mmCIF file of the C-alpha atoms, coordinates in Angstrom:
data_MODEL
# 
_entry.id   MODEL 
# 
loop_
_atom_site.group_PDB 
_atom_site.id 
_atom_site.type_symbol 
_atom_site.label_atom_id 
_atom_site.label_alt_id 
_atom_site.label_comp_id 
_atom_site.label_asym_id 
_atom_site.label_entity_id 
_atom_site.label_seq_id 
_atom_site.pdbx_PDB_ins_code 
_atom_site.Cartn_x 
_atom_site.Cartn_y 
_atom_site.Cartn_z 
_atom_site.occupancy 
_atom_site.B_iso_or_equiv 
_atom_site.pdbx_formal_charge 
_atom_site.auth_seq_id 
_atom_site.auth_comp_id 
_atom_site.auth_asym_id 
_atom_site.auth_atom_id 
_atom_site.pdbx_PDB_model_num 
ATOM 1   C CA . UNK A 1 1   ? 20.601  15.211  -9.753  1.00 0.00 ? 1   UNK A CA 1 
ATOM 2   C CA . UNK A 1 2   ? 17.682  13.995  -11.847 1.00 0.00 ? 2   UNK A CA 1 
ATOM 3   C CA . UNK A 1 3   ? 14.354  15.463  -10.806 1.00 0.00 ? 3   UNK A CA 1 
ATOM 4   C CA . UNK A 1 4   ? 11.998  12.837  -12.040 1.00 0.00 ? 4   UNK A CA 1 
ATOM 5   C CA . UNK A 1 5   ? 9.302   10.794  -10.315 1.00 0.00 ? 5   UNK A CA 1 
ATOM 6   C CA . UNK A 1 6   ? 6.642   8.623   -11.929 1.00 0.00 ? 6   UNK A CA 1 
ATOM 7   C CA . UNK A 1 7   ? 3.045   9.155   -10.846 1.00 0.00 ? 7   UNK A CA 1 
ATOM 8   C CA . UNK A 1 8   ? -0.004  6.895   -10.868 1.00 0.00 ? 8   UNK A CA 1 
ATOM 9   C CA . UNK A 1 9   ? -2.285  9.427   -12.593 1.00 0.00 ? 9   UNK A CA 1 
ATOM 10  C CA . UNK A 1 10  ? -0.250  9.924   -15.763 1.00 0.00 ? 10  UNK A CA 1 
ATOM 11  C CA . UNK A 1 11  ? 0.024   7.429   -18.637 1.00 0.00 ? 11  UNK A CA 1 
ATOM 12  C CA . UNK A 1 12  ? 2.961   5.126   -18.006 1.00 0.00 ? 12  UNK A CA 1 
ATOM 13  C CA . UNK A 1 13  ? 4.314   5.212   -21.558 1.00 0.00 ? 13  UNK A CA 1 
ATOM 14  C CA . UNK A 1 14  ? 4.530   9.024   -21.464 1.00 0.00 ? 14  UNK A CA 1 
ATOM 15  C CA . UNK A 1 15  ? 6.535   8.896   -18.245 1.00 0.00 ? 15  UNK A CA 1 
ATOM 16  C CA . UNK A 1 16  ? 8.944   6.306   -19.648 1.00 0.00 ? 16  UNK A CA 1 
ATOM 17  C CA . UNK A 1 17  ? 9.386   8.478   -22.733 1.00 0.00 ? 17  UNK A CA 1 
ATOM 18  C CA . UNK A 1 18  ? 10.156  11.452  -20.476 1.00 0.00 ? 18  UNK A CA 1 
ATOM 19  C CA . UNK A 1 19  ? 12.825  9.389   -18.691 1.00 0.00 ? 19  UNK A CA 1 
ATOM 20  C CA . UNK A 1 20  ? 14.348  8.389   -22.045 1.00 0.00 ? 20  UNK A CA 1 
ATOM 21  C CA . UNK A 1 21  ? 14.473  12.069  -23.039 1.00 0.00 ? 21  UNK A CA 1 
ATOM 22  C CA . UNK A 1 22  ? 16.353  12.900  -19.817 1.00 0.00 ? 22  UNK A CA 1 
ATOM 23  C CA . UNK A 1 23  ? 18.910  10.178  -20.592 1.00 0.00 ? 23  UNK A CA 1 
ATOM 24  C CA . UNK A 1 24  ? 19.262  11.459  -24.156 1.00 0.00 ? 24  UNK A CA 1 
ATOM 25  C CA . UNK A 1 25  ? 19.834  15.017  -22.893 1.00 0.00 ? 25  UNK A CA 1 
ATOM 26  C CA . UNK A 1 26  ? 22.528  13.717  -20.531 1.00 0.00 ? 26  UNK A CA 1 
ATOM 27  C CA . UNK A 1 27  ? 24.270  11.948  -23.415 1.00 0.00 ? 27  UNK A CA 1 
ATOM 28  C CA . UNK A 1 28  ? 24.172  15.150  -25.464 1.00 0.00 ? 28  UNK A CA 1 
ATOM 29  C CA . UNK A 1 29  ? 25.970  16.916  -22.591 1.00 0.00 ? 29  UNK A CA 1 
ATOM 30  C CA . UNK A 1 30  ? 28.475  14.046  -22.541 1.00 0.00 ? 30  UNK A CA 1 
ATOM 31  C CA . UNK A 1 31  ? 27.289  12.780  -19.158 1.00 0.00 ? 31  UNK A CA 1 
ATOM 32  C CA . UNK A 1 32  ? 27.227  9.008   -19.201 1.00 0.00 ? 32  UNK A CA 1 
ATOM 33  C CA . UNK A 1 33  ? 26.058  6.701   -16.481 1.00 0.00 ? 33  UNK A CA 1 
ATOM 34  C CA . UNK A 1 34  ? 26.547  2.942   -16.431 1.00 0.00 ? 34  UNK A CA 1 
ATOM 35  C CA . UNK A 1 35  ? 23.555  0.888   -17.529 1.00 0.00 ? 35  UNK A CA 1 
ATOM 36  C CA . UNK A 1 36  ? 23.187  -0.713  -14.102 1.00 0.00 ? 36  UNK A CA 1 
ATOM 37  C CA . UNK A 1 37  ? 22.889  2.736   -12.512 1.00 0.00 ? 37  UNK A CA 1 
ATOM 38  C CA . UNK A 1 38  ? 20.198  3.815   -14.990 1.00 0.00 ? 38  UNK A CA 1 
ATOM 39  C CA . UNK A 1 39  ? 18.280  0.600   -14.291 1.00 0.00 ? 39  UNK A CA 1 
ATOM 40  C CA . UNK A 1 40  ? 18.367  1.136   -10.530 1.00 0.00 ? 40  UNK A CA 1 
ATOM 41  C CA . UNK A 1 41  ? 17.474  4.826   -10.983 1.00 0.00 ? 41  UNK A CA 1 
ATOM 42  C CA . UNK A 1 42  ? 14.395  3.994   -13.060 1.00 0.00 ? 42  UNK A CA 1 
ATOM 43  C CA . UNK A 1 43  ? 13.306  1.277   -10.617 1.00 0.00 ? 43  UNK A CA 1 
ATOM 44  C CA . UNK A 1 44  ? 13.557  3.753   -7.743  1.00 0.00 ? 44  UNK A CA 1 
ATOM 45  C CA . UNK A 1 45  ? 11.387  6.254   -9.653  1.00 0.00 ? 45  UNK A CA 1 
ATOM 46  C CA . UNK A 1 46  ? 8.468   3.851   -10.219 1.00 0.00 ? 46  UNK A CA 1 
ATOM 47  C CA . UNK A 1 47  ? 5.088   4.988   -8.820  1.00 0.00 ? 47  UNK A CA 1 
ATOM 48  C CA . UNK A 1 48  ? 4.018   3.884   -5.311  1.00 0.00 ? 48  UNK A CA 1 
ATOM 49  C CA . UNK A 1 49  ? 1.460   1.411   -6.684  1.00 0.00 ? 49  UNK A CA 1 
ATOM 50  C CA . UNK A 1 50  ? 4.326   -0.464  -8.345  1.00 0.00 ? 50  UNK A CA 1 
ATOM 51  C CA . UNK A 1 51  ? 6.264   -1.016  -5.093  1.00 0.00 ? 51  UNK A CA 1 
ATOM 52  C CA . UNK A 1 52  ? 5.849   -4.828  -5.100  1.00 0.00 ? 52  UNK A CA 1 
ATOM 53  C CA . UNK A 1 53  ? 6.939   -5.035  -8.726  1.00 0.00 ? 53  UNK A CA 1 
ATOM 54  C CA . UNK A 1 54  ? 9.888   -2.699  -8.033  1.00 0.00 ? 54  UNK A CA 1 
ATOM 55  C CA . UNK A 1 55  ? 10.976  -4.954  -5.160  1.00 0.00 ? 55  UNK A CA 1 
ATOM 56  C CA . UNK A 1 56  ? 10.995  -7.971  -7.493  1.00 0.00 ? 56  UNK A CA 1 
ATOM 57  C CA . UNK A 1 57  ? 13.005  -6.033  -10.101 1.00 0.00 ? 57  UNK A CA 1 
ATOM 58  C CA . UNK A 1 58  ? 15.729  -5.219  -7.572  1.00 0.00 ? 58  UNK A CA 1 
ATOM 59  C CA . UNK A 1 59  ? 16.578  -8.918  -7.412  1.00 0.00 ? 59  UNK A CA 1 
ATOM 60  C CA . UNK A 1 60  ? 17.228  -9.265  -11.138 1.00 0.00 ? 60  UNK A CA 1 
ATOM 61  C CA . UNK A 1 61  ? 20.738  -10.256 -12.255 1.00 0.00 ? 61  UNK A CA 1 
ATOM 62  C CA . UNK A 1 62  ? 23.458  -7.633  -12.722 1.00 0.00 ? 62  UNK A CA 1 
ATOM 63  C CA . UNK A 1 63  ? 23.424  -7.984  -16.501 1.00 0.00 ? 63  UNK A CA 1 
ATOM 64  C CA . UNK A 1 64  ? 19.843  -6.634  -16.627 1.00 0.00 ? 64  UNK A CA 1 
ATOM 65  C CA . UNK A 1 65  ? 20.095  -3.794  -19.171 1.00 0.00 ? 65  UNK A CA 1 
ATOM 66  C CA . UNK A 1 66  ? 18.007  -0.658  -19.506 1.00 0.00 ? 66  UNK A CA 1 
ATOM 67  C CA . UNK A 1 67  ? 16.354  -1.971  -22.675 1.00 0.00 ? 67  UNK A CA 1 
ATOM 68  C CA . UNK A 1 68  ? 15.445  -5.217  -20.822 1.00 0.00 ? 68  UNK A CA 1 
ATOM 69  C CA . UNK A 1 69  ? 13.932  -3.134  -18.036 1.00 0.00 ? 69  UNK A CA 1 
ATOM 70  C CA . UNK A 1 70  ? 11.913  -1.007  -20.462 1.00 0.00 ? 70  UNK A CA 1 
ATOM 71  C CA . UNK A 1 71  ? 10.488  -4.115  -22.141 1.00 0.00 ? 71  UNK A CA 1 
ATOM 72  C CA . UNK A 1 72  ? 9.618   -5.615  -18.739 1.00 0.00 ? 72  UNK A CA 1 
ATOM 73  C CA . UNK A 1 73  ? 7.959   -2.371  -17.614 1.00 0.00 ? 73  UNK A CA 1 
ATOM 74  C CA . UNK A 1 74  ? 5.870   -2.124  -20.786 1.00 0.00 ? 74  UNK A CA 1 
ATOM 75  C CA . UNK A 1 75  ? 4.687   -5.714  -20.363 1.00 0.00 ? 75  UNK A CA 1 
ATOM 76  C CA . UNK A 1 76  ? 3.749   -5.041  -16.737 1.00 0.00 ? 76  UNK A CA 1 
ATOM 77  C CA . UNK A 1 77  ? 1.928   -1.849  -17.742 1.00 0.00 ? 77  UNK A CA 1 
ATOM 78  C CA . UNK A 1 78  ? -0.128  -3.728  -20.362 1.00 0.00 ? 78  UNK A CA 1 
ATOM 79  C CA . UNK A 1 79  ? -0.908  -6.402  -17.781 1.00 0.00 ? 79  UNK A CA 1 
ATOM 80  C CA . UNK A 1 80  ? -2.109  -3.796  -15.265 1.00 0.00 ? 80  UNK A CA 1 
ATOM 81  C CA . UNK A 1 81  ? -4.278  -2.098  -17.894 1.00 0.00 ? 81  UNK A CA 1 
ATOM 82  C CA . UNK A 1 82  ? -5.871  -5.422  -18.875 1.00 0.00 ? 82  UNK A CA 1 
ATOM 83  C CA . UNK A 1 83  ? -6.536  -6.163  -15.186 1.00 0.00 ? 83  UNK A CA 1 
ATOM 84  C CA . UNK A 1 84  ? -8.306  -2.812  -14.792 1.00 0.00 ? 84  UNK A CA 1 
ATOM 85  C CA . UNK A 1 85  ? -10.459 -3.485  -17.862 1.00 0.00 ? 85  UNK A CA 1 
ATOM 86  C CA . UNK A 1 86  ? -11.377 -6.986  -16.710 1.00 0.00 ? 86  UNK A CA 1 
ATOM 87  C CA . UNK A 1 87  ? -12.286 -5.670  -13.246 1.00 0.00 ? 87  UNK A CA 1 
ATOM 88  C CA . UNK A 1 88  ? -14.654 -3.094  -14.765 1.00 0.00 ? 88  UNK A CA 1 
ATOM 89  C CA . UNK A 1 89  ? -16.619 -5.584  -16.854 1.00 0.00 ? 89  UNK A CA 1 
ATOM 90  C CA . UNK A 1 90  ? -19.827 -6.728  -15.164 1.00 0.00 ? 90  UNK A CA 1 
ATOM 91  C CA . UNK A 1 91  ? -19.857 -10.136 -13.564 1.00 0.00 ? 91  UNK A CA 1 
ATOM 92  C CA . UNK A 1 92  ? -21.279 -12.811 -15.781 1.00 0.00 ? 92  UNK A CA 1 
ATOM 93  C CA . UNK A 1 93  ? -22.099 -16.255 -14.522 1.00 0.00 ? 93  UNK A CA 1 
ATOM 94  C CA . UNK A 1 94  ? -20.042 -18.926 -16.184 1.00 0.00 ? 94  UNK A CA 1 
ATOM 95  C CA . UNK A 1 95  ? -22.001 -21.890 -14.839 1.00 0.00 ? 95  UNK A CA 1 
ATOM 96  C CA . UNK A 1 96  ? -25.645 -22.708 -14.370 1.00 0.00 ? 96  UNK A CA 1 
ATOM 97  C CA . UNK A 1 97  ? -26.850 -23.570 -10.907 1.00 0.00 ? 97  UNK A CA 1 
ATOM 98  C CA . UNK A 1 98  ? -29.306 -26.430 -10.607 1.00 0.00 ? 98  UNK A CA 1 
ATOM 99  C CA . UNK A 1 99  ? -31.093 -27.004 -7.330  1.00 0.00 ? 99  UNK A CA 1 
ATOM 100 C CA . UNK A 1 100 ? -32.794 -30.210 -6.282  1.00 0.00 ? 100 UNK A CA 1 
ATOM 101 C CA . UNK A 1 101 ? -36.315 -30.283 -4.888  1.00 0.00 ? 101 UNK A CA 1 
ATOM 102 C CA . UNK A 1 102 ? -36.534 -30.973 -1.172  1.00 0.00 ? 102 UNK A CA 1 
ATOM 103 C CA . UNK A 1 103 ? -38.158 -34.355 -1.698  1.00 0.00 ? 103 UNK A CA 1 
ATOM 104 C CA . UNK A 1 104 ? -36.657 -37.284 0.152   1.00 0.00 ? 104 UNK A CA 1 
ATOM 105 C CA . UNK A 1 105 ? -35.227 -39.921 -2.120  1.00 0.00 ? 105 UNK A CA 1 
ATOM 106 C CA . UNK A 1 106 ? -37.300 -43.071 -2.288  1.00 0.00 ? 106 UNK A CA 1 
ATOM 107 C CA . UNK A 1 107 ? -35.412 -46.238 -1.607  1.00 0.00 ? 107 UNK A CA 1 
ATOM 108 C CA . UNK A 1 108 ? -36.461 -49.440 -3.315  1.00 0.00 ? 108 UNK A CA 1 
ATOM 109 C CA . UNK A 1 109 ? -36.312 -52.452 -1.038  1.00 0.00 ? 109 UNK A CA 1 
ATOM 110 C CA . UNK A 1 110 ? -36.567 -55.991 -2.346  1.00 0.00 ? 110 UNK A CA 1 
ATOM 111 C CA . UNK A 1 111 ? -39.282 -58.070 -0.821  1.00 0.00 ? 111 UNK A CA 1 
ATOM 112 C CA . UNK A 1 112 ? -38.189 -61.218 0.889   1.00 0.00 ? 112 UNK A CA 1 
ATOM 113 C CA . UNK A 1 113 ? -39.544 -64.490 -0.405  1.00 0.00 ? 113 UNK A CA 1 
ATOM 114 C CA . UNK A 1 114 ? -40.813 -65.431 -3.824  1.00 0.00 ? 114 UNK A CA 1 
ATOM 115 C CA . UNK A 1 115 ? -43.425 -63.420 -5.591  1.00 0.00 ? 115 UNK A CA 1 
ATOM 116 C CA . UNK A 1 116 ? -45.111 -63.734 -8.962  1.00 0.00 ? 116 UNK A CA 1 
ATOM 117 C CA . UNK A 1 117 ? -44.540 -60.035 -9.530  1.00 0.00 ? 117 UNK A CA 1 
ATOM 118 C CA . UNK A 1 118 ? -41.341 -58.733 -11.012 1.00 0.00 ? 118 UNK A CA 1 
ATOM 119 C CA . UNK A 1 119 ? -39.520 -55.606 -9.757  1.00 0.00 ? 119 UNK A CA 1 
ATOM 120 C CA . UNK A 1 120 ? -41.961 -53.331 -11.599 1.00 0.00 ? 120 UNK A CA 1 
ATOM 121 C CA . UNK A 1 121 ? -45.019 -54.712 -9.823  1.00 0.00 ? 121 UNK A CA 1 
ATOM 122 C CA . UNK A 1 122 ? -46.318 -56.582 -12.854 1.00 0.00 ? 122 UNK A CA 1 
ATOM 123 C CA . UNK A 1 123 ? -47.080 -60.247 -12.752 1.00 0.00 ? 123 UNK A CA 1 
ATOM 124 C CA . UNK A 1 124 ? -44.748 -62.382 -14.776 1.00 0.00 ? 124 UNK A CA 1 
ATOM 125 C CA . UNK A 1 125 ? -45.915 -63.972 -17.984 1.00 0.00 ? 125 UNK A CA 1 
ATOM 126 C CA . UNK A 1 126 ? -45.506 -67.356 -16.374 1.00 0.00 ? 126 UNK A CA 1 
ATOM 127 C CA . UNK A 1 127 ? -48.876 -68.594 -15.143 1.00 0.00 ? 127 UNK A CA 1 
ATOM 128 C CA . UNK A 1 128 ? -49.869 -71.944 -13.681 1.00 0.00 ? 128 UNK A CA 1 
ATOM 129 C CA . UNK A 1 129 ? -53.049 -71.980 -15.704 1.00 0.00 ? 129 UNK A CA 1 
ATOM 130 C CA . UNK A 1 130 ? -51.399 -71.412 -19.055 1.00 0.00 ? 130 UNK A CA 1 
ATOM 131 C CA . UNK A 1 131 ? -48.362 -73.611 -18.554 1.00 0.00 ? 131 UNK A CA 1 
ATOM 132 C CA . UNK A 1 132 ? -49.760 -76.781 -17.062 1.00 0.00 ? 132 UNK A CA 1 
ATOM 133 C CA . UNK A 1 133 ? -46.638 -78.764 -17.849 1.00 0.00 ? 133 UNK A CA 1 
ATOM 134 C CA . UNK A 1 134 ? -44.762 -76.836 -15.181 1.00 0.00 ? 134 UNK A CA 1 
ATOM 135 C CA . UNK A 1 135 ? -47.469 -77.271 -12.592 1.00 0.00 ? 135 UNK A CA 1 
ATOM 136 C CA . UNK A 1 136 ? -46.752 -80.220 -10.259 1.00 0.00 ? 136 UNK A CA 1 
ATOM 137 C CA . UNK A 1 137 ? -50.436 -80.737 -9.588  1.00 0.00 ? 137 UNK A CA 1 
ATOM 138 C CA . UNK A 1 138 ? -51.204 -81.249 -13.255 1.00 0.00 ? 138 UNK A CA 1 
ATOM 139 C CA . UNK A 1 139 ? -52.606 -84.611 -14.162 1.00 0.00 ? 139 UNK A CA 1 
ATOM 140 C CA . UNK A 1 140 ? -53.283 -85.513 -17.763 1.00 0.00 ? 140 UNK A CA 1 
ATOM 141 C CA . UNK A 1 141 ? -56.823 -86.418 -18.638 1.00 0.00 ? 141 UNK A CA 1 
ATOM 142 C CA . UNK A 1 142 ? -57.440 -90.122 -18.868 1.00 0.00 ? 142 UNK A CA 1 
ATOM 143 C CA . UNK A 1 143 ? -58.568 -91.458 -22.199 1.00 0.00 ? 143 UNK A CA 1 
ATOM 144 C CA . UNK A 1 144 ? -61.605 -93.641 -21.888 1.00 0.00 ? 144 UNK A CA 1 
# 
């Protein structure tokens, strides 16, 4: 029986190395276990915080070797470490918040009918006094 259990408090790489040493010692004593058995043994010895990940590993194909498992575990360990580091960094805003003043929006309504003023409230450059040719009431002066 192998007396080995991974713990959350210890570095993961040290625990994997300890497991590899146990396997090496077994090989030196001419005790060999199939690769699939070593894979399932290591998955069962994962720490409690890795239970969801261990459940997903149990559904891997049968040709999943011990070296494949070790690579997968190291990747997951690096991912968990990076998640811990990113959770410890202080929150920094990534967007600027802009608030509007509580003023009601002014709506521009067009006046009905004709007006000499344009939409900006200025009188147009067209004037009856200056442009007499356009004025219907204009009568040319008689020449006497």
